[in-house]
Amino acid sequence: DQQVKQNSPSLSVQEGRISILNCDYTNSMFDYFLWYKKYPAEGPTFLISISSIKDKNEDGRFTVFLNKSAKHLSLHIVPSQPGDSAVYFCAASAGGYALNFGKGTSLLVTP
Amino acid sequence: DAEITQSPRHKITETGRQVTLACHQTWNHNNMFWYRQDLGHGLRLIHYSYGVHDTNKGEVSDGYSVSRSNTEDLPLTLESAASSQTSVYFCASSEPRQGNTGELFFGEGSRLTVL
């Protein structure tokens, strides 16, 4: 059973607006969460992470929010740019080293 | 620059043949992983290794094997390729820090087609 869920397969946002990508998880033992970005024909690249002891982490235009009680995290991209168009994967680990990934959300940022 | 490379990038094979996908990293990372990406499934873990001579099964390990004889390489072998193993395969490595996995660094992927 999928422990990391990204229920929106796709999202379309206008350039300059905010993109919000959501992720839910079921395993209470997850203590580290990451977002990866993937362009076609390339490997995923690390974007931003958050430890379970925090509820927010910010890096430039990217902010990840963690709501442990709801087992929910979100990635905010502000402002969105056409180069942000990619597939975004949410991932989590439970004290070990292997990551569990969601199915991904395809973001399209239109001019 | 340190990097992680996969070969071949594209492979077409026939059902029943043995196939090996190579993965080589120059970061000297202890952790290495193999994932497959399929439409509708995201990235699923096949096998992983936390060091030389250590290997572990992931969630979709049936039909695959790995061996870790040195730090740099983790080859993935399909003993008898099946059409269900047509996929894009990604190798990754990481160096754990502060009790977690740290970021995984991925290769560019190997697209395998089994006819």
PDB file of C-alpha atoms in Angstrom:
ATOM      1  CA  ASP A   1       0.000   0.000   0.000  1.00  0.00           C
ATOM      2  CA  GLN A   2       1.297   3.441  -0.945  1.00  0.00           C
ATOM      3  CA  GLN A   3       2.542   5.236   2.162  1.00  0.00           C
ATOM      4  CA  VAL A   4       3.180   8.537   0.392  1.00  0.00           C
ATOM      5  CA  LYS A   5       0.310   9.873  -1.664  1.00  0.00           C
ATOM      6  CA  GLN A   6       0.131  12.672  -4.165  1.00  0.00           C
ATOM      7  CA  ASN A   7      -3.504  12.768  -5.137  1.00  0.00           C
ATOM      8  CA  SER A   8      -3.255  15.413  -7.839  1.00  0.00           C
ATOM      9  CA  PRO A   9      -1.626  13.981 -10.977  1.00  0.00           C
ATOM     10  CA  SER A  10      -1.384  17.407 -12.565  1.00  0.00           C
ATOM     11  CA  LEU A  11      -1.584  21.105 -11.813  1.00  0.00           C
ATOM     12  CA  SER A  12      -1.634  24.137 -14.090  1.00  0.00           C
ATOM     13  CA  VAL A  13      -0.679  27.597 -12.812  1.00  0.00           C
ATOM     14  CA  GLN A  14      -0.099  30.960 -14.443  1.00  0.00           C
ATOM     15  CA  GLU A  15       3.355  32.462 -14.390  1.00  0.00           C
ATOM     16  CA  GLY A  16       3.855  34.708 -11.362  1.00  0.00           C
ATOM     17  CA  ARG A  17       1.171  32.983  -9.301  1.00  0.00           C
ATOM     18  CA  ILE A  18       1.655  30.567  -6.433  1.00  0.00           C
ATOM     19  CA  SER A  19       1.905  26.822  -7.075  1.00  0.00           C
ATOM     20  CA  ILE A  20       0.842  24.556  -4.219  1.00  0.00           C
ATOM     21  CA  LEU A  21       1.654  20.878  -4.453  1.00  0.00           C
ATOM     22  CA  ASN A  22       0.234  18.567  -1.821  1.00  0.00           C
ATOM     23  CA  CYS A  23       1.361  15.290  -0.299  1.00  0.00           C
ATOM     24  CA  ASP A  24      -0.185  13.015   2.316  1.00  0.00           C
ATOM     25  CA  TYR A  25       1.443  10.161   4.177  1.00  0.00           C
ATOM     26  CA  THR A  26       0.223   7.300   6.299  1.00  0.00           C
ATOM     27  CA  ASN A  27       3.312   6.129   8.199  1.00  0.00           C
ATOM     28  CA  SER A  28       3.656   7.917  11.559  1.00  0.00           C
ATOM     29  CA  MET A  29       7.282   6.814  11.712  1.00  0.00           C
ATOM     30  CA  PHE A  30       8.329   9.065   8.828  1.00  0.00           C
ATOM     31  CA  ASP A  31      10.705  11.674  10.207  1.00  0.00           C
ATOM     32  CA  TYR A  32      12.225  13.257   7.123  1.00  0.00           C
ATOM     33  CA  PHE A  33      10.474  14.567   4.042  1.00  0.00           C
ATOM     34  CA  LEU A  34      11.848  15.711   0.717  1.00  0.00           C
ATOM     35  CA  TRP A  35      10.651  17.130  -2.590  1.00  0.00           C
ATOM     36  CA  TYR A  36      12.258  16.229  -5.881  1.00  0.00           C
ATOM     37  CA  LYS A  37      11.837  17.790  -9.278  1.00  0.00           C
ATOM     38  CA  LYS A  38      12.081  15.833 -12.510  1.00  0.00           C
ATOM     39  CA  TYR A  39      12.359  16.994 -16.094  1.00  0.00           C
ATOM     40  CA  PRO A  40      11.701  14.568 -18.977  1.00  0.00           C
ATOM     41  CA  ALA A  41      14.611  12.247 -19.811  1.00  0.00           C
ATOM     42  CA  GLU A  42      16.517  13.346 -16.719  1.00  0.00           C
ATOM     43  CA  GLY A  43      16.939  11.945 -13.228  1.00  0.00           C
ATOM     44  CA  PRO A  44      15.081  13.504 -10.302  1.00  0.00           C
ATOM     45  CA  THR A  45      16.913  16.341  -8.553  1.00  0.00           C
ATOM     46  CA  PHE A  46      16.600  17.291  -4.917  1.00  0.00           C
ATOM     47  CA  LEU A  47      14.646  20.468  -4.255  1.00  0.00           C
ATOM     48  CA  ILE A  48      13.987  20.953  -0.551  1.00  0.00           C
ATOM     49  CA  SER A  49      13.568  18.912   2.614  1.00  0.00           C
ATOM     50  CA  ILE A  50      12.101  19.191   6.097  1.00  0.00           C
ATOM     51  CA  SER A  51      12.647  17.306   9.317  1.00  0.00           C
ATOM     52  CA  SER A  52       9.662  16.172  11.347  1.00  0.00           C
ATOM     53  CA  ILE A  53      10.737  18.453  14.203  1.00  0.00           C
ATOM     54  CA  LYS A  54       9.993  21.496  12.037  1.00  0.00           C
ATOM     55  CA  ASP A  55       6.823  22.755  10.428  1.00  0.00           C
ATOM     56  CA  LYS A  56       8.319  24.989   7.774  1.00  0.00           C
ATOM     57  CA  ASN A  57      11.444  25.230   5.673  1.00  0.00           C
ATOM     58  CA  GLU A  58      12.133  27.908   3.110  1.00  0.00           C
ATOM     59  CA  ASP A  59      14.672  28.124   0.306  1.00  0.00           C
ATOM     60  CA  GLY A  60      14.265  31.037  -2.056  1.00  0.00           C
ATOM     61  CA  ARG A  61      11.007  30.672  -3.961  1.00  0.00           C
ATOM     62  CA  PHE A  62      10.341  27.247  -2.449  1.00  0.00           C
ATOM     63  CA  THR A  63       8.731  26.612   0.933  1.00  0.00           C
ATOM     64  CA  VAL A  64       7.703  23.282   2.395  1.00  0.00           C
ATOM     65  CA  PHE A  65       5.092  23.109   5.156  1.00  0.00           C
ATOM     66  CA  LEU A  66       4.602  20.082   7.375  1.00  0.00           C
ATOM     67  CA  ASN A  67       1.443  19.363   9.359  1.00  0.00           C
ATOM     68  CA  LYS A  68       2.228  16.246  11.384  1.00  0.00           C
ATOM     69  CA  SER A  69      -1.185  15.965  12.992  1.00  0.00           C
ATOM     70  CA  ALA A  70      -2.789  15.825   9.551  1.00  0.00           C
ATOM     71  CA  LYS A  71       0.084  13.788   8.061  1.00  0.00           C
ATOM     72  CA  HIS A  72       0.236  16.335   5.294  1.00  0.00           C
ATOM     73  CA  LEU A  73       2.931  18.379   3.642  1.00  0.00           C
ATOM     74  CA  SER A  74       2.849  20.913   0.880  1.00  0.00           C
ATOM     75  CA  LEU A  75       5.321  22.627  -1.411  1.00  0.00           C
ATOM     76  CA  HIS A  76       4.726  26.277  -2.265  1.00  0.00           C
ATOM     77  CA  ILE A  77       6.451  27.893  -5.220  1.00  0.00           C
ATOM     78  CA  VAL A  78       6.214  31.674  -5.313  1.00  0.00           C
ATOM     79  CA  PRO A  79       6.332  33.173  -7.860  1.00  0.00           C
ATOM     80  CA  SER A  80       5.944  30.327 -10.336  1.00  0.00           C
ATOM     81  CA  GLN A  81       8.080  30.448 -13.471  1.00  0.00           C
ATOM     82  CA  PRO A  82       7.792  28.522 -16.765  1.00  0.00           C
ATOM     83  CA  GLY A  83      11.060  26.726 -15.910  1.00  0.00           C
ATOM     84  CA  ASP A  84       9.301  25.234 -12.904  1.00  0.00           C
ATOM     85  CA  SER A  85       7.222  23.062 -15.231  1.00  0.00           C
ATOM     86  CA  ALA A  86       8.218  19.527 -14.277  1.00  0.00           C
ATOM     87  CA  VAL A  87       7.053  16.504 -12.310  1.00  0.00           C
ATOM     88  CA  TYR A  88       7.380  16.938  -8.564  1.00  0.00           C
ATOM     89  CA  PHE A  89       7.799  13.948  -6.280  1.00  0.00           C
ATOM     90  CA  CYS A  90       7.187  13.928  -2.569  1.00  0.00           C
ATOM     91  CA  ALA A  91       9.346  11.470  -0.588  1.00  0.00           C
ATOM     92  CA  ALA A  92       9.717  10.364   3.018  1.00  0.00           C
ATOM     93  CA  SER A  93      11.943   8.184   5.158  1.00  0.00           C
ATOM     94  CA  ALA A  94      11.418   6.503   8.530  1.00  0.00           C
ATOM     95  CA  GLY A  95      14.742   6.735  10.304  1.00  0.00           C
ATOM     96  CA  GLY A  96      16.421   4.629   7.657  1.00  0.00           C
ATOM     97  CA  TYR A  97      18.003   5.617   4.433  1.00  0.00           C
ATOM     98  CA  ALA A  98      15.677   4.419   1.661  1.00  0.00           C
ATOM     99  CA  LEU A  99      13.051   6.895   0.503  1.00  0.00           C
ATOM    100  CA  ASN A 100       9.385   6.204  -0.180  1.00  0.00           C
ATOM    101  CA  PHE A 101       8.126   8.248  -3.103  1.00  0.00           C
ATOM    102  CA  GLY A 102       4.692   9.402  -4.138  1.00  0.00           C
ATOM    103  CA  LYS A 103       3.427   9.034  -7.702  1.00  0.00           C
ATOM    104  CA  GLY A 104       4.291  12.603  -8.616  1.00  0.00           C
ATOM    105  CA  THR A 105       2.418  15.730  -9.671  1.00  0.00           C
ATOM    106  CA  SER A 106       3.019  17.229 -13.093  1.00  0.00           C
ATOM    107  CA  LEU A 107       3.185  21.020 -12.820  1.00  0.00           C
ATOM    108  CA  LEU A 108       2.651  23.213 -15.854  1.00  0.00           C
ATOM    109  CA  VAL A 109       3.385  26.917 -15.515  1.00  0.00           C
ATOM    110  CA  THR A 110       1.868  28.887 -18.375  1.00  0.00           C
ATOM    111  CA  PRO A 111       3.084  32.326 -19.512  1.00  0.00           C
TER     112      PRO A 111
ATOM    113  CA  ASP B   1      33.135  16.884 -10.563  1.00  0.00           C
ATOM    114  CA  ALA B   2      31.772  13.878  -8.719  1.00  0.00           C
ATOM    115  CA  GLU B   3      28.854  12.229 -10.437  1.00  0.00           C
ATOM    116  CA  ILE B   4      26.663   9.175 -10.830  1.00  0.00           C
ATOM    117  CA  THR B   5      26.427   7.502 -14.221  1.00  0.00           C
ATOM    118  CA  GLN B   6      24.199   4.771 -15.578  1.00  0.00           C
ATOM    119  CA  SER B   7      24.727   2.555 -18.593  1.00  0.00           C
ATOM    120  CA  PRO B   8      23.319   1.734 -20.987  1.00  0.00           C
ATOM    121  CA  ARG B   9      20.929   4.696 -21.279  1.00  0.00           C
ATOM    122  CA  HIS B  10      18.674   2.704 -23.604  1.00  0.00           C
ATOM    123  CA  LYS B  11      18.366  -1.054 -23.952  1.00  0.00           C
ATOM    124  CA  ILE B  12      16.027  -3.307 -25.910  1.00  0.00           C
ATOM    125  CA  THR B  13      16.059  -6.982 -25.052  1.00  0.00           C
ATOM    126  CA  GLU B  14      13.952 -10.093 -25.445  1.00  0.00           C
ATOM    127  CA  THR B  15      11.933 -11.960 -22.878  1.00  0.00           C
ATOM    128  CA  GLY B  16      14.023 -14.467 -20.951  1.00  0.00           C
ATOM    129  CA  ARG B  17      17.388 -12.818 -21.511  1.00  0.00           C
ATOM    130  CA  GLN B  18      19.643 -11.714 -18.682  1.00  0.00           C
ATOM    131  CA  VAL B  19      20.224  -7.970 -18.520  1.00  0.00           C
ATOM    132  CA  THR B  20      22.584  -5.967 -16.339  1.00  0.00           C
ATOM    133  CA  LEU B  21      22.268  -2.234 -15.792  1.00  0.00           C
ATOM    134  CA  ALA B  22      25.383  -0.531 -14.504  1.00  0.00           C
ATOM    135  CA  CYS B  23      25.563   2.260 -11.940  1.00  0.00           C
ATOM    136  CA  HIS B  24      28.782   4.017 -10.968  1.00  0.00           C
ATOM    137  CA  GLN B  25      29.205   6.918  -8.535  1.00  0.00           C
ATOM    138  CA  THR B  26      32.323   8.895  -7.731  1.00  0.00           C
ATOM    139  CA  TRP B  27      31.134  10.576  -4.521  1.00  0.00           C
ATOM    140  CA  ASN B  28      32.288   7.663  -2.381  1.00  0.00           C
ATOM    141  CA  HIS B  29      28.764   7.421  -0.947  1.00  0.00           C
ATOM    142  CA  ASN B  30      27.972   4.417   1.224  1.00  0.00           C
ATOM    143  CA  ASN B  31      24.291   4.261   0.262  1.00  0.00           C
ATOM    144  CA  MET B  32      23.149   3.242  -3.197  1.00  0.00           C
ATOM    145  CA  PHE B  33      19.653   2.543  -4.503  1.00  0.00           C
ATOM    146  CA  TRP B  34      17.805   1.288  -7.542  1.00  0.00           C
ATOM    147  CA  TYR B  35      14.324   2.574  -8.369  1.00  0.00           C
ATOM    148  CA  ARG B  36      12.004   2.020 -11.287  1.00  0.00           C
ATOM    149  CA  GLN B  37       9.616   4.621 -12.621  1.00  0.00           C
ATOM    150  CA  ASP B  38       6.371   3.609 -14.256  1.00  0.00           C
ATOM    151  CA  LEU B  39       3.354   5.657 -15.281  1.00  0.00           C
ATOM    152  CA  GLY B  40       0.863   5.704 -12.459  1.00  0.00           C
ATOM    153  CA  HIS B  41       3.314   4.312  -9.918  1.00  0.00           C
ATOM    154  CA  GLY B  42       5.941   6.966  -9.400  1.00  0.00           C
ATOM    155  CA  LEU B  43       9.319   5.767  -8.165  1.00  0.00           C
ATOM    156  CA  ARG B  44       9.422   2.347  -6.552  1.00  0.00           C
ATOM    157  CA  LEU B  45      12.393   0.922  -4.688  1.00  0.00           C
ATOM    158  CA  ILE B  46      13.904  -2.268  -6.108  1.00  0.00           C
ATOM    159  CA  HIS B  47      17.070  -2.881  -4.083  1.00  0.00           C
ATOM    160  CA  TYR B  48      19.407  -0.860  -1.940  1.00  0.00           C
ATOM    161  CA  SER B  49      22.812  -1.117  -0.308  1.00  0.00           C
ATOM    162  CA  TYR B  50      24.265   0.621   2.722  1.00  0.00           C
ATOM    163  CA  GLY B  51      27.842  -0.420   2.049  1.00  0.00           C
ATOM    164  CA  VAL B  52      30.152  -2.972   0.475  1.00  0.00           C
ATOM    165  CA  HIS B  53      28.727  -6.494   0.592  1.00  0.00           C
ATOM    166  CA  ASP B  54      25.411  -5.173   1.993  1.00  0.00           C
ATOM    167  CA  THR B  55      22.252  -5.547  -0.116  1.00  0.00           C
ATOM    168  CA  ASN B  56      18.568  -5.272   0.799  1.00  0.00           C
ATOM    169  CA  LYS B  57      15.280  -5.885  -0.996  1.00  0.00           C
ATOM    170  CA  GLY B  58      12.901  -3.064  -1.718  1.00  0.00           C
ATOM    171  CA  GLU B  59       9.180  -3.194  -2.419  1.00  0.00           C
ATOM    172  CA  VAL B  60       9.486  -4.547  -5.997  1.00  0.00           C
ATOM    173  CA  SER B  61      12.562  -6.787  -5.830  1.00  0.00           C
ATOM    174  CA  ASP B  62      11.150  -9.948  -7.474  1.00  0.00           C
ATOM    175  CA  GLY B  63      13.103 -10.767 -10.634  1.00  0.00           C
ATOM    176  CA  TYR B  64      15.998  -8.451  -9.780  1.00  0.00           C
ATOM    177  CA  SER B  65      19.303  -8.877  -7.992  1.00  0.00           C
ATOM    178  CA  VAL B  66      22.200  -6.616  -7.012  1.00  0.00           C
ATOM    179  CA  SER B  67      25.699  -7.070  -5.667  1.00  0.00           C
ATOM    180  CA  ARG B  68      28.039  -4.557  -4.039  1.00  0.00           C
ATOM    181  CA  SER B  69      31.689  -5.498  -4.346  1.00  0.00           C
ATOM    182  CA  ASN B  70      33.039  -1.948  -4.005  1.00  0.00           C
ATOM    183  CA  THR B  71      31.806   1.471  -2.914  1.00  0.00           C
ATOM    184  CA  GLU B  72      31.439   2.926  -6.413  1.00  0.00           C
ATOM    185  CA  ASP B  73      29.255   0.366  -8.203  1.00  0.00           C
ATOM    186  CA  LEU B  74      25.848  -1.246  -7.758  1.00  0.00           C
ATOM    187  CA  PRO B  75      24.876  -3.219 -10.873  1.00  0.00           C
ATOM    188  CA  LEU B  76      21.252  -4.305 -11.241  1.00  0.00           C
ATOM    189  CA  THR B  77      20.638  -7.695 -12.889  1.00  0.00           C
ATOM    190  CA  LEU B  78      17.425  -8.994 -14.376  1.00  0.00           C
ATOM    191  CA  GLU B  79      17.986 -12.740 -14.379  1.00  0.00           C
ATOM    192  CA  SER B  80      15.265 -13.499 -16.934  1.00  0.00           C
ATOM    193  CA  ALA B  81      13.730 -10.347 -18.363  1.00  0.00           C
ATOM    194  CA  ALA B  82       9.936 -10.111 -18.519  1.00  0.00           C
ATOM    195  CA  SER B  83       7.721  -7.639 -20.354  1.00  0.00           C
ATOM    196  CA  SER B  84       6.530  -6.342 -16.971  1.00  0.00           C
ATOM    197  CA  GLN B  85      10.075  -5.127 -16.367  1.00  0.00           C
ATOM    198  CA  THR B  86       9.869  -2.645 -19.217  1.00  0.00           C
ATOM    199  CA  SER B  87      10.493   0.584 -17.353  1.00  0.00           C
ATOM    200  CA  VAL B  88      12.862   3.457 -16.688  1.00  0.00           C
ATOM    201  CA  TYR B  89      15.418   2.546 -14.043  1.00  0.00           C
ATOM    202  CA  PHE B  90      17.128   5.094 -11.822  1.00  0.00           C
ATOM    203  CA  CYS B  91      20.175   4.570  -9.695  1.00  0.00           C
ATOM    204  CA  ALA B  92      20.819   6.896  -6.756  1.00  0.00           C
ATOM    205  CA  SER B  93      23.335   7.382  -3.989  1.00  0.00           C
ATOM    206  CA  SER B  94      23.465   9.265  -0.704  1.00  0.00           C
ATOM    207  CA  GLU B  95      25.563   9.821   2.344  1.00  0.00           C
ATOM    208  CA  PRO B  96      23.494   9.643   5.518  1.00  0.00           C
ATOM    209  CA  ARG B  97      23.674  12.519   7.942  1.00  0.00           C
ATOM    210  CA  GLN B  98      22.098  13.208  11.291  1.00  0.00           C
ATOM    211  CA  GLY B  99      20.227   9.917  11.305  1.00  0.00           C
ATOM    212  CA  ASN B 100      18.435  10.381   8.042  1.00  0.00           C
ATOM    213  CA  THR B 101      19.111   9.519   4.493  1.00  0.00           C
ATOM    214  CA  GLY B 102      20.246  12.887   3.303  1.00  0.00           C
ATOM    215  CA  GLU B 103      19.456  13.809  -0.246  1.00  0.00           C
ATOM    216  CA  LEU B 104      19.572  11.124  -2.871  1.00  0.00           C
ATOM    217  CA  PHE B 105      21.542  11.980  -6.007  1.00  0.00           C
ATOM    218  CA  PHE B 106      20.074  10.300  -9.065  1.00  0.00           C
ATOM    219  CA  GLY B 107      21.572   9.167 -12.324  1.00  0.00           C
ATOM    220  CA  GLU B 108      19.963  10.087 -15.631  1.00  0.00           C
ATOM    221  CA  GLY B 109      18.125   6.792 -15.943  1.00  0.00           C
ATOM    222  CA  SER B 110      18.224   3.674 -18.108  1.00  0.00           C
ATOM    223  CA  ARG B 111      15.236   2.983 -20.327  1.00  0.00           C
ATOM    224  CA  LEU B 112      14.711  -0.766 -20.710  1.00  0.00           C
ATOM    225  CA  THR B 113      12.304  -2.323 -23.178  1.00  0.00           C
ATOM    226  CA  VAL B 114      11.596  -6.042 -22.968  1.00  0.00           C
ATOM    227  CA  LEU B 115       9.967  -7.456 -26.112  1.00  0.00           C
TER     228      LEU B 115
END
